[in-house]
Amino acid sequence: MTPRYIKRILFGLLIGSVTIISAQNNFGFAWKSQYTYALAPAAQAPSGITPVVSEPSAPGGAQKPDQAPPPLPEALSKRVAEYHIQVTLREDGKHLDGTQNVTWTNPGKKPVSELYFHLYPNAFQSPKTTFMTESGGKLRGDKATPAGQGHMELLSLQTESGASLLPRLQAIQPDDGNVHDFTLARLRLIEPVAPGESVTLKMGFEVKMPQVFARMGYYDDFVMAGQWFPKLAVYETAGTRGRVAEGWNVHQYHGNSEFYSDFGIYSVRISVPEAYTVAATGFQTKPAAAAENGYKSFQFYAEDVHDFAWAASPDFIYKEEAFSDKGVPGVRIKLYLDPAHADLSDRYMHAAKSALGSYAKWYGAYPYSTLSIVVPPAGAGGAGGMEYPTLVTAFSAEKTSPGYELERTVVHEIGHQYWYGMVASNEFEEAWLDEGFTSYAEDKVMEEAYGVSPNLRLEASYMTSPAPLKLASWEYSSHREYAENVYMRAKLVLLDIENKVGERMMAKVMRSYFQKYKFKHPTTGDFQRILENSTKAKWSDYFNQYIYGSQMADFSVELANTRSLSGQEKTMYESKVLIKRNGGVAGPIPIQFKFSDGTLISREWDGLDTHVQYTETSPYPLEWVMVDPQQANVLDNKLINNFMLAELPKETQIRWSLSAAKLVQGLLGLVGW
């Protein structure tokens, strides 16, 4: 998911300006994104991008059914769950009426007597739910409206033989004991499910959707159905994510958390008023069928996915193109555009192709036959910037002429097809494995396809509340702290690892991790093992500091002075410099000294101790000292302490006082607008 963030740009620029002017370095101008943490300078897309030959859209922009791809020789995942769902959108556009037959196969080695279901729409049932109390009724700047309440009601729950199980269903709150939260339920079965055996349940349910502000809901006649059906939790076998004993992984819906589900098969029939067009996970198996009651039905199918989402609107403008590349044997990219962005279809397509082509080349093949992109209307921003299997949402059509935030959002959400969709990390407990990896990959696509680079120095300066990356999402003190860490600091940690091992080795690590753990729900420890096996080195100390711990890599100049040495035939100066490590160990740290004759001397400190002192003797006094002059340390979040002017001998103090006055005058000129 893509976050929104209010940038404290002025303070960042002031810090940057001090360092720039003092050290005579240029950072460039920061480009500000409303939607992601990545900052980059505005750039023109480079010329010479190779066009991709595409199939024409359906005549008149009409949505056409997919041809089912040839069956795969074997399943890509364990396919623990199988859903057959029928859902109808009521004429009011606010309610869903659904039935589902869900089959669960026990993947473990022990009999299982309980099933757990996520009932996510109940997060909006009252202001007292866990999601609402933790989020304050807002997400990414979108706030719940008076129409923001919603719920899910299970109307029936039966065995295949018709025995009712509703009396056996119980809401539970394992994370916080909140008796007002009904987003998770436990079902005691009549008979245990033996290892390798299956159980099928028949369920009827009703959903009252909220006015969209947190991923799902309605806005006018637009509908985003995400997390909308009773969904089985994940039963983890021994060894999965480091488990010693098999069992259920169950959590409530929290203000920060996203989702974690098992892979399976979905066959879903969606009935909507006949004016509507539907976008959904998977592929459409046959043409939409009209009924006498003014409704029409869309049938979709998906396999080896762990969720199913759909969107509907009578206003969608539909565009479609075919795309193939190395690792993308053939995908139909489908755009469901709000009319306000109909003229931007080429930009959406280019972003989607750039992302799919790059991710497939770097990490591995995209195995699905479709990829849908939904553009919500203005006012439905809460539905935007979200990922689902084979379907992503762009941000809402608020701007008529968006900048690169349009491409960046599409690139980011398609990146989730890999780290959320196929690798399928547990976003309840280890969100950084999805959001951080996606943010890291997103930046690389934006640089390669559009020449847009992030301002890493400014991004690091936003890290005001470092916290461990491997925390449950609800254990962060606020949404801001959650987002700073699992998006931004996680990305910076991956970049720091890349700087240490080199781009080629990091590319090998990322590809190996994806290839080994796709469809397998890995954990942080699995990524660490891949890194250690690839680099033939131990990374425990590093992970303990920056991943399991909350360290940044701040180094500061604490002291810099120079004095004349007496009793010398020629005037000599002795300069003393004290450098301090304020955070984690970050490998060799370069230090640069500049003397009044323009001489530059470089030193390198291993950074293992808490501090180091240098003494330099020279015919000229020291002017300044700077830690990390090339700004290679991406985890340094306090650049203002990287530089210090030396305390000069009295004969040069007047000259330096004038220089300092000019520096202050220049800074005031920068902010005096």
PDB file of N, CA, C and O in Angstrom, residues 235-264:
ATOM      1  N   TYR A 235      -3.263 -21.166   8.354  1.00  0.00           N
ATOM      2  CA  TYR A 235      -2.786 -22.250   9.218  1.00  0.00           C
ATOM      3  C   TYR A 235      -1.348 -22.536   8.811  1.00  0.00           C
ATOM      4  O   TYR A 235      -1.075 -23.004   7.703  1.00  0.00           O
ATOM      5  N   GLU A 236      -0.415 -22.225   9.715  1.00  0.00           N
ATOM      6  CA  GLU A 236       1.007 -22.360   9.400  1.00  0.00           C
ATOM      7  C   GLU A 236       1.518 -23.721   9.851  1.00  0.00           C
ATOM      8  O   GLU A 236       1.349 -24.114  11.003  1.00  0.00           O
ATOM      9  N   THR A 237       2.147 -24.424   8.932  1.00  0.00           N
ATOM     10  CA  THR A 237       2.750 -25.709   9.264  1.00  0.00           C
ATOM     11  C   THR A 237       4.076 -25.484   9.976  1.00  0.00           C
ATOM     12  O   THR A 237       4.649 -24.389   9.941  1.00  0.00           O
ATOM     13  N   ALA A 238       4.580 -26.521  10.645  1.00  0.00           N
ATOM     14  CA  ALA A 238       5.872 -26.421  11.325  1.00  0.00           C
ATOM     15  C   ALA A 238       6.951 -26.055  10.307  1.00  0.00           C
ATOM     16  O   ALA A 238       7.016 -26.618   9.210  1.00  0.00           O
ATOM     17  N   GLY A 239       7.777 -25.090  10.681  1.00  0.00           N
ATOM     18  CA  GLY A 239       8.819 -24.603   9.780  1.00  0.00           C
ATOM     19  C   GLY A 239       8.434 -23.350   9.035  1.00  0.00           C
ATOM     20  O   GLY A 239       9.308 -22.581   8.606  1.00  0.00           O
ATOM     21  N   THR A 240       7.129 -23.106   8.848  1.00  0.00           N
ATOM     22  CA  THR A 240       6.681 -21.885   8.188  1.00  0.00           C
ATOM     23  C   THR A 240       6.971 -20.696   9.081  1.00  0.00           C
ATOM     24  O   THR A 240       6.572 -20.665  10.237  1.00  0.00           O
ATOM     25  N   ARG A 241       7.686 -19.739   8.577  1.00  0.00           N
ATOM     26  CA  ARG A 241       8.040 -18.528   9.316  1.00  0.00           C
ATOM     27  C   ARG A 241       8.655 -18.868  10.682  1.00  0.00           C
ATOM     28  O   ARG A 241       8.430 -18.190  11.662  1.00  0.00           O
ATOM     29  N   GLY A 242       9.435 -19.939  10.705  1.00  0.00           N
ATOM     30  CA  GLY A 242      10.160 -20.290  11.912  1.00  0.00           C
ATOM     31  C   GLY A 242       9.340 -20.976  12.985  1.00  0.00           C
ATOM     32  O   GLY A 242       9.819 -21.150  14.114  1.00  0.00           O
ATOM     33  N   ARG A 243       8.132 -21.399  12.659  1.00  0.00           N
ATOM     34  CA  ARG A 243       7.297 -22.058  13.669  1.00  0.00           C
ATOM     35  C   ARG A 243       7.884 -23.408  14.062  1.00  0.00           C
ATOM     36  O   ARG A 243       8.301 -24.195  13.207  1.00  0.00           O
ATOM     37  N   VAL A 244       7.860 -23.682  15.375  1.00  0.00           N
ATOM     38  CA  VAL A 244       8.263 -24.992  15.878  1.00  0.00           C
ATOM     39  C   VAL A 244       7.082 -25.959  15.807  1.00  0.00           C
ATOM     40  O   VAL A 244       7.231 -27.117  15.413  1.00  0.00           O
ATOM     41  N   ALA A 245       5.902 -25.464  16.190  1.00  0.00           N
ATOM     42  CA  ALA A 245       4.689 -26.287  16.151  1.00  0.00           C
ATOM     43  C   ALA A 245       3.676 -25.638  15.218  1.00  0.00           C
ATOM     44  O   ALA A 245       3.549 -24.412  15.165  1.00  0.00           O
ATOM     45  N   GLU A 246       2.946 -26.453  14.489  1.00  0.00           N
ATOM     46  CA  GLU A 246       1.955 -25.915  13.556  1.00  0.00           C
ATOM     47  C   GLU A 246       0.789 -25.289  14.304  1.00  0.00           C
ATOM     48  O   GLU A 246       0.518 -25.628  15.468  1.00  0.00           O
ATOM     49  N   GLY A 247       0.104 -24.361  13.639  1.00  0.00           N
ATOM     50  CA  GLY A 247      -1.051 -23.726  14.262  1.00  0.00           C
ATOM     51  C   GLY A 247      -1.513 -22.521  13.473  1.00  0.00           C
ATOM     52  O   GLY A 247      -0.904 -22.117  12.484  1.00  0.00           O
ATOM     53  N   TRP A 248      -2.613 -21.932  13.928  1.00  0.00           N
ATOM     54  CA  TRP A 248      -3.208 -20.785  13.247  1.00  0.00           C
ATOM     55  C   TRP A 248      -2.441 -19.496  13.564  1.00  0.00           C
ATOM     56  O   TRP A 248      -1.996 -19.305  14.693  1.00  0.00           O
ATOM     57  N   ASN A 249      -2.326 -18.640  12.567  1.00  0.00           N
ATOM     58  CA  ASN A 249      -1.800 -17.290  12.771  1.00  0.00           C
ATOM     59  C   ASN A 249      -2.993 -16.341  12.658  1.00  0.00           C
ATOM     60  O   ASN A 249      -3.523 -16.117  11.571  1.00  0.00           O
ATOM     61  N   VAL A 250      -3.419 -15.801  13.797  1.00  0.00           N
ATOM     62  CA  VAL A 250      -4.662 -15.024  13.795  1.00  0.00           C
ATOM     63  C   VAL A 250      -4.464 -13.689  14.505  1.00  0.00           C
ATOM     64  O   VAL A 250      -3.862 -13.621  15.578  1.00  0.00           O
ATOM     65  N   HIS A 251      -4.978 -12.643  13.880  1.00  0.00           N
ATOM     66  CA  HIS A 251      -4.925 -11.303  14.450  1.00  0.00           C
ATOM     67  C   HIS A 251      -6.170 -10.530  14.028  1.00  0.00           C
ATOM     68  O   HIS A 251      -6.775 -10.808  12.988  1.00  0.00           O
ATOM     69  N   GLN A 252      -6.512  -9.541  14.828  1.00  0.00           N
ATOM     70  CA  GLN A 252      -7.620  -8.647  14.491  1.00  0.00           C
ATOM     71  C   GLN A 252      -7.178  -7.668  13.400  1.00  0.00           C
ATOM     72  O   GLN A 252      -6.005  -7.612  13.010  1.00  0.00           O
ATOM     73  N   TYR A 253      -8.130  -6.876  12.937  1.00  0.00           N
ATOM     74  CA  TYR A 253      -7.840  -5.821  11.956  1.00  0.00           C
ATOM     75  C   TYR A 253      -7.424  -4.587  12.749  1.00  0.00           C
ATOM     76  O   TYR A 253      -8.210  -4.015  13.505  1.00  0.00           O
ATOM     77  N   HIS A 254      -6.167  -4.169  12.564  1.00  0.00           N
ATOM     78  CA  HIS A 254      -5.613  -3.044  13.315  1.00  0.00           C
ATOM     79  C   HIS A 254      -5.515  -1.792  12.448  1.00  0.00           C
ATOM     80  O   HIS A 254      -5.594  -1.850  11.215  1.00  0.00           O
ATOM     81  N   GLY A 255      -5.302  -0.678  13.126  1.00  0.00           N
ATOM     82  CA  GLY A 255      -5.221   0.601  12.432  1.00  0.00           C
ATOM     83  C   GLY A 255      -4.086   0.685  11.447  1.00  0.00           C
ATOM     84  O   GLY A 255      -4.174   1.396  10.439  1.00  0.00           O
ATOM     85  N   ASN A 256      -2.985  -0.012  11.708  1.00  0.00           N
ATOM     86  CA  ASN A 256      -1.843   0.003  10.794  1.00  0.00           C
ATOM     87  C   ASN A 256      -1.775  -1.224   9.900  1.00  0.00           C
ATOM     88  O   ASN A 256      -1.141  -1.189   8.851  1.00  0.00           O
ATOM     89  N   SER A 257      -2.376  -2.325  10.313  1.00  0.00           N
ATOM     90  CA  SER A 257      -2.078  -3.594   9.656  1.00  0.00           C
ATOM     91  C   SER A 257      -2.753  -3.716   8.299  1.00  0.00           C
ATOM     92  O   SER A 257      -3.828  -3.170   8.061  1.00  0.00           O
ATOM     93  N   GLU A 258      -2.068  -4.477   7.445  1.00  0.00           N
ATOM     94  CA  GLU A 258      -2.703  -4.936   6.216  1.00  0.00           C
ATOM     95  C   GLU A 258      -3.009  -6.421   6.400  1.00  0.00           C
ATOM     96  O   GLU A 258      -3.538  -6.794   7.447  1.00  0.00           O
ATOM     97  N   PHE A 259      -2.642  -7.304   5.485  1.00  0.00           N
ATOM     98  CA  PHE A 259      -3.319  -8.588   5.475  1.00  0.00           C
ATOM     99  C   PHE A 259      -2.368  -9.767   5.262  1.00  0.00           C
ATOM    100  O   PHE A 259      -1.247  -9.607   4.798  1.00  0.00           O
ATOM    101  N   TYR A 260      -2.860 -10.934   5.586  1.00  0.00           N
ATOM    102  CA  TYR A 260      -2.098 -12.171   5.467  1.00  0.00           C
ATOM    103  C   TYR A 260      -3.097 -13.299   5.253  1.00  0.00           C
ATOM    104  O   TYR A 260      -3.996 -13.509   6.080  1.00  0.00           O
ATOM    105  N   SER A 261      -2.967 -14.014   4.144  1.00  0.00           N
ATOM    106  CA  SER A 261      -3.925 -15.068   3.809  1.00  0.00           C
ATOM    107  C   SER A 261      -3.206 -16.224   3.132  1.00  0.00           C
ATOM    108  O   SER A 261      -2.064 -16.091   2.674  1.00  0.00           O
ATOM    109  N   ASP A 262      -3.897 -17.345   3.039  1.00  0.00           N
ATOM    110  CA  ASP A 262      -3.337 -18.520   2.384  1.00  0.00           C
ATOM    111  C   ASP A 262      -3.723 -18.542   0.906  1.00  0.00           C
ATOM    112  O   ASP A 262      -4.750 -17.995   0.493  1.00  0.00           O
ATOM    113  N   PHE A 263      -2.915 -19.244   0.125  1.00  0.00           N
ATOM    114  CA  PHE A 263      -3.161 -19.345  -1.310  1.00  0.00           C
ATOM    115  C   PHE A 263      -4.298 -20.320  -1.601  1.00  0.00           C
ATOM    116  O   PHE A 263      -4.545 -21.253  -0.832  1.00  0.00           O
ATOM    117  N   GLY A 264      -4.955 -20.072  -2.724  1.00  0.00           N
ATOM    118  CA  GLY A 264      -6.045 -20.952  -3.091  1.00  0.00           C
ATOM    119  C   GLY A 264      -6.604 -20.645  -4.458  1.00  0.00           C
ATOM    120  O   GLY A 264      -5.946 -20.029  -5.313  1.00  0.00           O
TER     121      GLY A 264
END
